[in-house]
Coordinates of C-alpha atoms in Angstrom, one line a residue:
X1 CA 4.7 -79.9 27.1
X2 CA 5.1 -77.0 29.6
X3 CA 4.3 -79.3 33.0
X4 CA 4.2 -82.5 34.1
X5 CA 1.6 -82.0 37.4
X6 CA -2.0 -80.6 37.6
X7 CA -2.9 -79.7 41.2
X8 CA -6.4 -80.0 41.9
X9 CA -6.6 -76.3 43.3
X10 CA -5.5 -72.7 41.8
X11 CA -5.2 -72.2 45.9
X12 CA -4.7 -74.0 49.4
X13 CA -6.8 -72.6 51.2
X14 CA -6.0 -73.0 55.1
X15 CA -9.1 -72.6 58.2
X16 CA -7.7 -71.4 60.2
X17 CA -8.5 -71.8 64.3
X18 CA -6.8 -70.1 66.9
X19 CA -4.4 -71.4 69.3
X20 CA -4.8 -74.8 67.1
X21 CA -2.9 -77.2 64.9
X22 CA -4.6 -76.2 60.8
X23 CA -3.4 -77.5 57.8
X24 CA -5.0 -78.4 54.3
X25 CA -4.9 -81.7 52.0
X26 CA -4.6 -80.4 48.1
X27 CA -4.0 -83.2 45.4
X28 CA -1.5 -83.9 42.4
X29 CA -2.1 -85.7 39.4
X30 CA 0.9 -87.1 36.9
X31 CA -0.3 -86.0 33.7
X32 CA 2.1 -88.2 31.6
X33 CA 0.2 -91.6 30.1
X34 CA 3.9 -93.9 30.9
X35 CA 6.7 -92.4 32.6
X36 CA 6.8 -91.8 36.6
X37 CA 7.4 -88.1 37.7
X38 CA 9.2 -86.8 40.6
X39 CA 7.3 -83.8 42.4
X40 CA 9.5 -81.4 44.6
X41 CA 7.4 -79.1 47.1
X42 CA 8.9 -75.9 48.7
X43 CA 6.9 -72.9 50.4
X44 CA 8.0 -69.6 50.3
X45 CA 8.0 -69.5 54.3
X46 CA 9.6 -72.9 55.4
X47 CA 9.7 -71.6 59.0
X48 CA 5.8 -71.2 59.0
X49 CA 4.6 -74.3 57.1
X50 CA 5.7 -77.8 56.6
X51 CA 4.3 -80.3 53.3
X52 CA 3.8 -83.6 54.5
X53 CA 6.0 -85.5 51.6
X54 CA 8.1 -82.4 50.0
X55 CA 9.7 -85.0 47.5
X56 CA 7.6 -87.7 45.9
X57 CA 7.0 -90.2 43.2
X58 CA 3.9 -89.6 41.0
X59 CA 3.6 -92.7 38.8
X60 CA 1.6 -92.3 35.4
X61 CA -1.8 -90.9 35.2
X62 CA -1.9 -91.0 39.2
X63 CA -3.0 -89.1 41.7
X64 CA -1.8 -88.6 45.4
X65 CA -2.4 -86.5 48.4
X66 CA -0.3 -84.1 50.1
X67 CA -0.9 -81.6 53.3
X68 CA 0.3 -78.1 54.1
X69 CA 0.7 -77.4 57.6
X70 CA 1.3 -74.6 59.7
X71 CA 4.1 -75.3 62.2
X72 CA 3.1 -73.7 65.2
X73 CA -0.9 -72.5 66.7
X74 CA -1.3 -69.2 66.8
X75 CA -3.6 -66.5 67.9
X76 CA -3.7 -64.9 64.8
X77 CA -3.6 -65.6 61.0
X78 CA -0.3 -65.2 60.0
X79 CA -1.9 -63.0 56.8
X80 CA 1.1 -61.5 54.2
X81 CA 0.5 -59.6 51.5
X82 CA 1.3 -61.1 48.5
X83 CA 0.2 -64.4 50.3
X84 CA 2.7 -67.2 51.2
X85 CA 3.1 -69.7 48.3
X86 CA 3.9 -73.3 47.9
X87 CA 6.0 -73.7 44.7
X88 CA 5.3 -77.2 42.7
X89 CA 8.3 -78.4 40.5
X90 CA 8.4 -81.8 38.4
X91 CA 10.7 -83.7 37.0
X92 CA 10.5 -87.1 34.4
X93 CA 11.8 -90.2 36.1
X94 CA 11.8 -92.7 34.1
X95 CA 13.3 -95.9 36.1
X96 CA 9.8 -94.5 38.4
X97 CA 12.3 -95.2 41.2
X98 CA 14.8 -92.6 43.4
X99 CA 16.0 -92.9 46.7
X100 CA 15.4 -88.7 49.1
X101 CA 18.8 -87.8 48.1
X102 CA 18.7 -88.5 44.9
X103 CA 15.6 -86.9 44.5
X104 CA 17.5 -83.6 46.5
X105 CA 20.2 -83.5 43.8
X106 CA 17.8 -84.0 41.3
X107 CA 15.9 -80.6 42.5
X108 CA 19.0 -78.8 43.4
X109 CA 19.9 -77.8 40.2
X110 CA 18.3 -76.0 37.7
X111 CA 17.7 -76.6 34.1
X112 CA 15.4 -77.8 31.4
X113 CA 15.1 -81.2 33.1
X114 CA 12.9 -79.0 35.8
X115 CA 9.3 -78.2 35.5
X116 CA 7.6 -75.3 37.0
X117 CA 4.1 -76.9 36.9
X118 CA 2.4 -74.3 39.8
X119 CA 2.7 -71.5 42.3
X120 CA -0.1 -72.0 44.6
X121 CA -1.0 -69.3 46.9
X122 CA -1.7 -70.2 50.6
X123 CA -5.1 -68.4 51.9
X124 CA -5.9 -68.6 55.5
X125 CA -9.9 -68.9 55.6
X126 CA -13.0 -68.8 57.8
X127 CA -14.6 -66.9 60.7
X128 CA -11.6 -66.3 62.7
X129 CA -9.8 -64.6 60.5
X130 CA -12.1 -62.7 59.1
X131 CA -13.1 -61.3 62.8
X132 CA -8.8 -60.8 62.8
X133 CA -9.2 -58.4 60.0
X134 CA -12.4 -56.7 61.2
X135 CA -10.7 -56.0 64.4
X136 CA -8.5 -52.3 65.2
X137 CA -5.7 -54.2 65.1
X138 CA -5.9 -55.0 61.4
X139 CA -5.6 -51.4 60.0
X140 CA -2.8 -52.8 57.4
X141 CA -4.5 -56.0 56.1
X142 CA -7.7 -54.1 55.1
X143 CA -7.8 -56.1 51.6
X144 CA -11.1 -56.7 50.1
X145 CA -9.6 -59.9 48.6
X146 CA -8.3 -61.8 51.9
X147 CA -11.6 -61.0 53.5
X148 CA -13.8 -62.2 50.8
X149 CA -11.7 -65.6 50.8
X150 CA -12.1 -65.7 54.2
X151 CA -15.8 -65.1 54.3
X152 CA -16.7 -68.1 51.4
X153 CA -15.6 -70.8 54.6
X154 CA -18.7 -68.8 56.7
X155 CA -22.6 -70.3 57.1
X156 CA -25.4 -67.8 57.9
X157 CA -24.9 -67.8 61.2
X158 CA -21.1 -66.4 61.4
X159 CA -21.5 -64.2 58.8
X160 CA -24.5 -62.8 60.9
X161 CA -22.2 -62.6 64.0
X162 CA -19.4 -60.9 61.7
X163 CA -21.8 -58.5 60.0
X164 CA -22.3 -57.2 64.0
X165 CA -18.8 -56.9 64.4
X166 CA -18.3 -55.0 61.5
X167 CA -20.8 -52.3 62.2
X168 CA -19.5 -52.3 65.9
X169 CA -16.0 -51.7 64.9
X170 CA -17.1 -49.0 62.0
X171 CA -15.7 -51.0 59.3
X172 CA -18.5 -50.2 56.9
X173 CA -16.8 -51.1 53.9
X174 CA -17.2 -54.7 54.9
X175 CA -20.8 -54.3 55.2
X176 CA -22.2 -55.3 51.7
X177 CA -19.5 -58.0 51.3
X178 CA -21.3 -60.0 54.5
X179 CA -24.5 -59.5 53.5
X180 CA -24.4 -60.3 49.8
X181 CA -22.6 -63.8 51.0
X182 CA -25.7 -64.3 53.5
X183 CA -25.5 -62.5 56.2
X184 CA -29.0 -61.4 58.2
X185 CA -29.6 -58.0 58.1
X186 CA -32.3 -58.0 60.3
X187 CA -30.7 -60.3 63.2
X188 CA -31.5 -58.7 66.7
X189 CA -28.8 -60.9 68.4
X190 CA -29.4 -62.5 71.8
X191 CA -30.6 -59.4 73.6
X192 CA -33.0 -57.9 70.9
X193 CA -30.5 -55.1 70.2
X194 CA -30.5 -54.8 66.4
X195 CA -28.0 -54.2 63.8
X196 CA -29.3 -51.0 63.0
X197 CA -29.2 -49.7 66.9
X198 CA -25.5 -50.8 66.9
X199 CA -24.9 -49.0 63.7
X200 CA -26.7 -45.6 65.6
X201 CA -24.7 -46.9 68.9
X202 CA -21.3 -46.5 66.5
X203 CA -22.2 -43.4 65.4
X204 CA -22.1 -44.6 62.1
X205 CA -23.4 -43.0 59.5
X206 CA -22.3 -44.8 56.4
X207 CA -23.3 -48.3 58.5
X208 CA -27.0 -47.0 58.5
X209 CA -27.3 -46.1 55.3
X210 CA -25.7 -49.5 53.8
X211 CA -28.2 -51.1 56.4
X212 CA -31.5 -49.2 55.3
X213 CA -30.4 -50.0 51.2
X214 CA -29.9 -53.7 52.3
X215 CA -33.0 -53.8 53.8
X216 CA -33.5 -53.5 57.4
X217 CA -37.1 -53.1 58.4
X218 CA -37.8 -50.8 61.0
X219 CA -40.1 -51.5 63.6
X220 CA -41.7 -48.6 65.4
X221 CA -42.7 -50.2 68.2
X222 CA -39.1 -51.4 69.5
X223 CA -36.7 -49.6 67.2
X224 CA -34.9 -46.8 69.6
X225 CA -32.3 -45.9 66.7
X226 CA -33.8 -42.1 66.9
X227 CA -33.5 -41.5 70.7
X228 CA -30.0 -42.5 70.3
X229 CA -29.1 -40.2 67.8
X230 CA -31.0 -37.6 69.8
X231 CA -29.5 -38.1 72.9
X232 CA -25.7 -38.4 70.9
X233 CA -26.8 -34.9 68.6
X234 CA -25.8 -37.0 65.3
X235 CA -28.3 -35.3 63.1
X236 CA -26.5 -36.5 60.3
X237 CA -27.8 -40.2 61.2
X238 CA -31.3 -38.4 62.4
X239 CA -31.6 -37.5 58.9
X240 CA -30.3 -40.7 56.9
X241 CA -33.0 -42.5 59.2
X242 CA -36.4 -39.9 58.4
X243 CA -35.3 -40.6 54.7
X244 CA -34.9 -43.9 54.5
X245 CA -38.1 -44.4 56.5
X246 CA -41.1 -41.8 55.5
X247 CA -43.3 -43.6 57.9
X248 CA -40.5 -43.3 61.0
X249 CA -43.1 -42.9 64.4
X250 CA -40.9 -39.3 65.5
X251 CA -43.0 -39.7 68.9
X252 CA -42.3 -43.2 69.9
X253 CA -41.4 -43.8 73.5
X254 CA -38.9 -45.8 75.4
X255 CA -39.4 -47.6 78.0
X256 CA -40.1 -44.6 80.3
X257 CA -42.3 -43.1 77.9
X258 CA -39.5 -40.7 76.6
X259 CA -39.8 -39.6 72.8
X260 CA -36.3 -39.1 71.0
X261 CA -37.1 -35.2 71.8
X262 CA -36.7 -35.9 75.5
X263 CA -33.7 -37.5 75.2
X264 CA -31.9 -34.5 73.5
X265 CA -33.1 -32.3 76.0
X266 CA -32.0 -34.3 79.3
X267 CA -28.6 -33.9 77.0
X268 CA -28.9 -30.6 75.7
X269 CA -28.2 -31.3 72.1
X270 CA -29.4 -28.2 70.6
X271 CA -29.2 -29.2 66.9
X272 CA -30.9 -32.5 67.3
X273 CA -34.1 -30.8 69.0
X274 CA -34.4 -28.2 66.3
X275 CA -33.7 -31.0 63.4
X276 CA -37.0 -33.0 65.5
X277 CA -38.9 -29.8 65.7
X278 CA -38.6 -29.1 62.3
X279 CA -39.5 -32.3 60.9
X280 CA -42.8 -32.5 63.5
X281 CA -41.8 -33.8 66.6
X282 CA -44.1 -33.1 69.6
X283 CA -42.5 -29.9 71.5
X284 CA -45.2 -30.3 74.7
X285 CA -45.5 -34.4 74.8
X286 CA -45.1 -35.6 78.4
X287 CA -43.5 -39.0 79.1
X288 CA -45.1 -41.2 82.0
X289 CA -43.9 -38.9 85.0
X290 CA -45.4 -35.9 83.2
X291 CA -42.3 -34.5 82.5
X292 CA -42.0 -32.7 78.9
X293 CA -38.4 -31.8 77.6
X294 CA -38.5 -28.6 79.0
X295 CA -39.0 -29.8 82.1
X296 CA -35.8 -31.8 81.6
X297 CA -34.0 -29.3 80.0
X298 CA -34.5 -27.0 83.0
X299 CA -33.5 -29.8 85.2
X300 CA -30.2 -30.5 84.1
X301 CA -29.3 -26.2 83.2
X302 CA -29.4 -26.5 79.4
X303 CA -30.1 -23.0 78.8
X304 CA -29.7 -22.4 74.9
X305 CA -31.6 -25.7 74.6
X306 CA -34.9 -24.3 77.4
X307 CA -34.7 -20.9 75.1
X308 CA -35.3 -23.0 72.1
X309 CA -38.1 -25.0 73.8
X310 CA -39.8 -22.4 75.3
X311 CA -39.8 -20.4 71.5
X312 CA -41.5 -23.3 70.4
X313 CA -43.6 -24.5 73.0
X314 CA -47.4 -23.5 73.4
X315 CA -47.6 -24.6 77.2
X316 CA -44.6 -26.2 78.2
X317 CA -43.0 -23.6 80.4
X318 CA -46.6 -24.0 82.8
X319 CA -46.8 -27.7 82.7
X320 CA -46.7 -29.2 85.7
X321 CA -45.3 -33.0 86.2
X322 CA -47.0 -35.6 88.2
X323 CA -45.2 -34.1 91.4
X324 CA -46.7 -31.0 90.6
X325 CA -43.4 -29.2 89.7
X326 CA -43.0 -26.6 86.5
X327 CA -40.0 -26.2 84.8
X328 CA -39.0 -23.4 86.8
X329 CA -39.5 -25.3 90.3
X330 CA -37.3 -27.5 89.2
X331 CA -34.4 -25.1 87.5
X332 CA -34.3 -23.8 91.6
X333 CA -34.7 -27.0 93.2
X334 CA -31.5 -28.0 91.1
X335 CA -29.9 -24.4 91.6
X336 CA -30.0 -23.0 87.8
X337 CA -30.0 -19.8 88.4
X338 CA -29.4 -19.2 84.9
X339 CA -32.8 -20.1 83.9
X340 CA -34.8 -18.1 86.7
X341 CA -35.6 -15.5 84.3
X342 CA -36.1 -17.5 80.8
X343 CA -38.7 -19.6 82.9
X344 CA -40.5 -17.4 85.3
X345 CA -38.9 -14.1 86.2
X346 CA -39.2 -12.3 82.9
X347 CA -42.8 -12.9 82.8
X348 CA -43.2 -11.8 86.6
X349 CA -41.0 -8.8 85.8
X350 CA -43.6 -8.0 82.6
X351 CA -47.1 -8.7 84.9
X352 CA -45.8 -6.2 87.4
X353 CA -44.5 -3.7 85.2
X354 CA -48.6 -3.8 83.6
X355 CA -50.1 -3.3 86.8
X356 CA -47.5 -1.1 88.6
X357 CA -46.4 -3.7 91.0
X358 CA -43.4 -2.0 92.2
X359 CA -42.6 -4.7 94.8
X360 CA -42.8 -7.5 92.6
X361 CA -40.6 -5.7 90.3
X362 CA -38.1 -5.0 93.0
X363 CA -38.3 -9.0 94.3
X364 CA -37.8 -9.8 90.2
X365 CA -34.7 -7.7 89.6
X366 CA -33.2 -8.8 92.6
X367 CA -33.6 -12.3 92.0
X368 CA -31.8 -11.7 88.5
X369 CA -34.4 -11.3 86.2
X370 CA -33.1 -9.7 82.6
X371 CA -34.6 -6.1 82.6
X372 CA -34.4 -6.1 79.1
X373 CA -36.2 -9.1 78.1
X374 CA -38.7 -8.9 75.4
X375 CA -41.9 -11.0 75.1
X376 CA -43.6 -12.2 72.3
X377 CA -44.6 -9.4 70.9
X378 CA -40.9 -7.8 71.2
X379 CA -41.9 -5.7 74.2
X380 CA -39.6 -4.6 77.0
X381 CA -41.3 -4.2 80.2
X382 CA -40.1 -0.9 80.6
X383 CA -42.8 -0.6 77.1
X384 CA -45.4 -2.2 79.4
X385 CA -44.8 0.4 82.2
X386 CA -44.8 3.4 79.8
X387 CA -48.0 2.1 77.7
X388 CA -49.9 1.7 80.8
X389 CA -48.6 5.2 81.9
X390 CA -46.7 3.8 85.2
X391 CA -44.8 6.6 86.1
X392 CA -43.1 4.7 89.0
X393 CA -42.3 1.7 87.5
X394 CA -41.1 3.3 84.8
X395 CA -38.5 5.1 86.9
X396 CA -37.6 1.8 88.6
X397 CA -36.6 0.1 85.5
X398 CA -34.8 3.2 84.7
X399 CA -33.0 3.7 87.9
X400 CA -31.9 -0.2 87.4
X401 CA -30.9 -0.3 84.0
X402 CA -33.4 -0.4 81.2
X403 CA -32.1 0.5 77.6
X404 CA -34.5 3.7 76.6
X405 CA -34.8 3.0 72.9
X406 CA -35.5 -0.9 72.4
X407 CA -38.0 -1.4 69.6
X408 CA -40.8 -3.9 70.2
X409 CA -42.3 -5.9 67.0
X410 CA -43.5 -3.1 65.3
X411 CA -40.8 -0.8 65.5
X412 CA -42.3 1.3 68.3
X413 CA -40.0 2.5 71.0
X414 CA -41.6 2.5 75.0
X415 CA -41.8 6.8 74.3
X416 CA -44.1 5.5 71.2
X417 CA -46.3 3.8 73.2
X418 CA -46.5 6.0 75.7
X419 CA -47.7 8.8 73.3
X420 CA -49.4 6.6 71.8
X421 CA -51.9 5.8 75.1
X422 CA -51.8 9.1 75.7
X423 CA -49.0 9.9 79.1
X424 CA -47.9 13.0 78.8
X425 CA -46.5 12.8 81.7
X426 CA -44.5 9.3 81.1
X427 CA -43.7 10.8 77.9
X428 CA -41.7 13.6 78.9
X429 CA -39.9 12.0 81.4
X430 CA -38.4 9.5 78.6
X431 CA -37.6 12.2 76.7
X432 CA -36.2 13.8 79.8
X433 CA -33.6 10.4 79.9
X434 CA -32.8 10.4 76.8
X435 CA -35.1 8.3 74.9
X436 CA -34.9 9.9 71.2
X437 CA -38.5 11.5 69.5
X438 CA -38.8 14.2 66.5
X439 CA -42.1 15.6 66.3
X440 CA -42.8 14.3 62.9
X441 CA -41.5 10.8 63.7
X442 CA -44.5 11.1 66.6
X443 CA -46.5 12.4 64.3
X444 CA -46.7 9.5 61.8
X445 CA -46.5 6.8 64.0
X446 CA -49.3 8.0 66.8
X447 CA -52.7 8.5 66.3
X448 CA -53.5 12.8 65.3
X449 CA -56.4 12.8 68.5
X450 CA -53.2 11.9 70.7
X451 CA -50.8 14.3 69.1
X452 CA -53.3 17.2 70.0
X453 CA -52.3 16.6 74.1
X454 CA -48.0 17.1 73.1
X455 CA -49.0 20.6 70.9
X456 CA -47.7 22.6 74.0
X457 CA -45.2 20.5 75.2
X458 CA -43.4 20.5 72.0
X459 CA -40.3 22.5 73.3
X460 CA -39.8 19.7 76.0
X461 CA -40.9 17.1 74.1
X462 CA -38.5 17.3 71.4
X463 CA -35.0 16.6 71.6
X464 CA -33.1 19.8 70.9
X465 CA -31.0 18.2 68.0
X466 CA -34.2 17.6 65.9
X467 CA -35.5 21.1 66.3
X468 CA -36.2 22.4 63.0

């Protein structure tokens, strides 16, 4: 016979509540039909937990109660790894009588007479101390095993509450465990905010996706989890969410009628707006003041993220909000300089230098607009001036800074065009500057009717380092 005792658990398991007395009754039966047995108790941390009778008399084929107690309330479980134990030791006794100190020098000294009938383990349990080890403070006691313990003492409604916890505190690899044992994946909490909006909130990524496989249904009319990511530039989440949800609304509004593109432009997050973009997002949709993201962009002086906009906008940059204000009124009424020309200047500067509007180009130039700014086609407007045959405004742009030899879409140079429309005049005076021709270059690129007016001009025409 290797024991005279069967506990009636492989584990005491303690719930644990903070600042409170917590203990736990376990049971001992004598498994011998006729003889009395003496049962000595000991745990492995006397300081931390008293047993309510640590020396007893079992008599035969009986059972009786004892408690494990934690000494002293605390604020948190006193967790170990391995776990506090309680140590069960037998003895035979067969008078079935024994004063406490006889029993104490019966268990003081070892030998065959003693039986080691169990080493129970001591497992704090329930919601408190799993919260404990889903808090920052736990970093060491991450162990799957003391959680799952913990979590079996939990109804639906605490493990709900701990399944938000988790995802607030990023500790993802807790996830599955909660909502295998019950948790509600789809919970809201008091204030509608969902589990999956905390998960986005978080910046989560491996939240969202354990919260998408588990099941979370999306709802496109209240779910905000993409104008979050937007607004935070976690395209890493923007993407988890458009492929775990094909039929994701990309264009639903908040409460101010902002879609998730707005809210990357008011923050300038660049990669999020071209991740939307690319995926179908609305570039020109207007939220309830009228205000597209350009317009917000230009607000707040995002200027890589108004470039972007306007390079994929049809309208945006002449949209006017419910005030009546483009995106360029309000770059100045906020004093972004920076975007004068992106928004407005540039094309000013390009409308003048097509109709020779020297002063306009004077005010534009002055007020910083980029002389060398190219359109959509790739033209310059000192190309404009030159096609049009603006000798004046060519010289302006000159005289202020233009670069000679810029190639527009088609690899035509502002002499090109010039030739091309036919001013000689213009022409010559590029050439003059320094703009860069060889008579056959001219001649395949122009039309042959146009070449016939350059014929006599060739000497000036042509640089003197391409003279044949």
């Amino acid at each position: 016979m290797d024991r005279l005792i069967k506990p009636d658990v492989q584990a005491v398991d303690v719930l644990f509540a903070r600042r409170q007395k917590c203990g736990r009754a376990f049971k001992l039966t004598n498994l011998m039909h006729t003889m009395s047995v003496a049962v000595c108790l000991t745990t492995s941390e006397p300081l931390l937990f008293s047993i309510s009778k640590p020396f007893s008399i079992i008599p035969p084929l009986t059972t009786s109660s004892f408690t494990l107690v934690l000494n002293e309330p605390c604020d948190q479980p006193p967790l170990s790894s391995p776990p506090c134990t309680i140590l069960v030791r037998s003895s035979m006794l067969p008078t079935g009588k024994a004063h406490h100190d006889d029993l104490c020098r019966l268990f003081s000294k070892p030998g065959p007479h003693i039986f080691k009938d169990a080493t129970l383990p001591i497992s704090f349990v329930g919601p408190h101390v799993a919260e404990f080890l889903l808090s920052p403070s736990s970093m060491s006691l991450e162990i799957n095993f003391l959680f799952s313990k913990a979590i079996s003492w939990c109804d639906e409604s605490q493990l709900t509450s701990l399944l938000r916890l988790a995802v607030d505190n990023g500790k993802s690899h807790f996830l599955s465990a909660l909502i295998e044992a019950g948790a509600d994946v789809n919970d809201r909490g008091s204030e509608g905010e969902s589990l999956m909006l905390l998960a986005v909130k978080s910046g989560n990524a491996d939240a969202v996706q354990i919260l998408i496989e588990s099941g979370y249904a999306i709802d496109n009319d209240i779910d905000r989890s993409l104008h979050v990511a937007a607004a935070m530039n976690w395209v890493d989440i923007l993407e988890i969410l458009c492929l775990g949800y094909p039929d994701i609304n990309l264009n639903s509004v908040n409460s101010q009628g902002q879609t998730a593109l707005h809210l990357a432009a008011v923050h300038g997050q660049v990669e999020a707006l071209q991740f939307l973009v690319s995926i179908g997002s609305e570039v020109d949709v207007t939220d309830r003041d009228g205000w597209t993201p350009l317009h917000y962009a230009a607000h707040e002086g995002h200027i890589e993220t108004s470039e972007f906009l306007l390079h994929h906008s049809v309208y945006a940059k002449y949209a006017v909000t419910k005030e009546g204000k483009t995106a360029y009124a309000l770059a100045v009424e906020k004093g972004n300089s920076s975007l004068y020309d992106t928004l407005h200047l540039g094309d000013s500067l390009q409308r003048a230098a097509r109709i020779d509007d020297v002063h306009t180009m004077k005010s534009c130039l002055a007020q910083g607009a980029n002389i060398n700014r190219t359109d959509q086609n790739g033209w310059t407007p000192l190309h404009r001036a030159a096609f049009k045959g603006h000798m004046e405004s060519v010289k302006l742009l000159l005289n202020n800074g233009a670069r000679i030899d810029v190639v527009d879409g088609t690899g035509y140079t502002a002499l090109l065009r010039a030739v091309e429309a036919g001013h000689v005049q213009v022409a010559m005076y590029l050439v003059a500057h320094g703009a860069k021709a060889s008579l056959k270059s001219l001649k395949e690129m122009v039309p042959s009717d146009h070449m016939e007016c350059f014929k006599n001009h060739h000497s000036t025409l042509v640089n003197p380092s391409d003279r044949d």
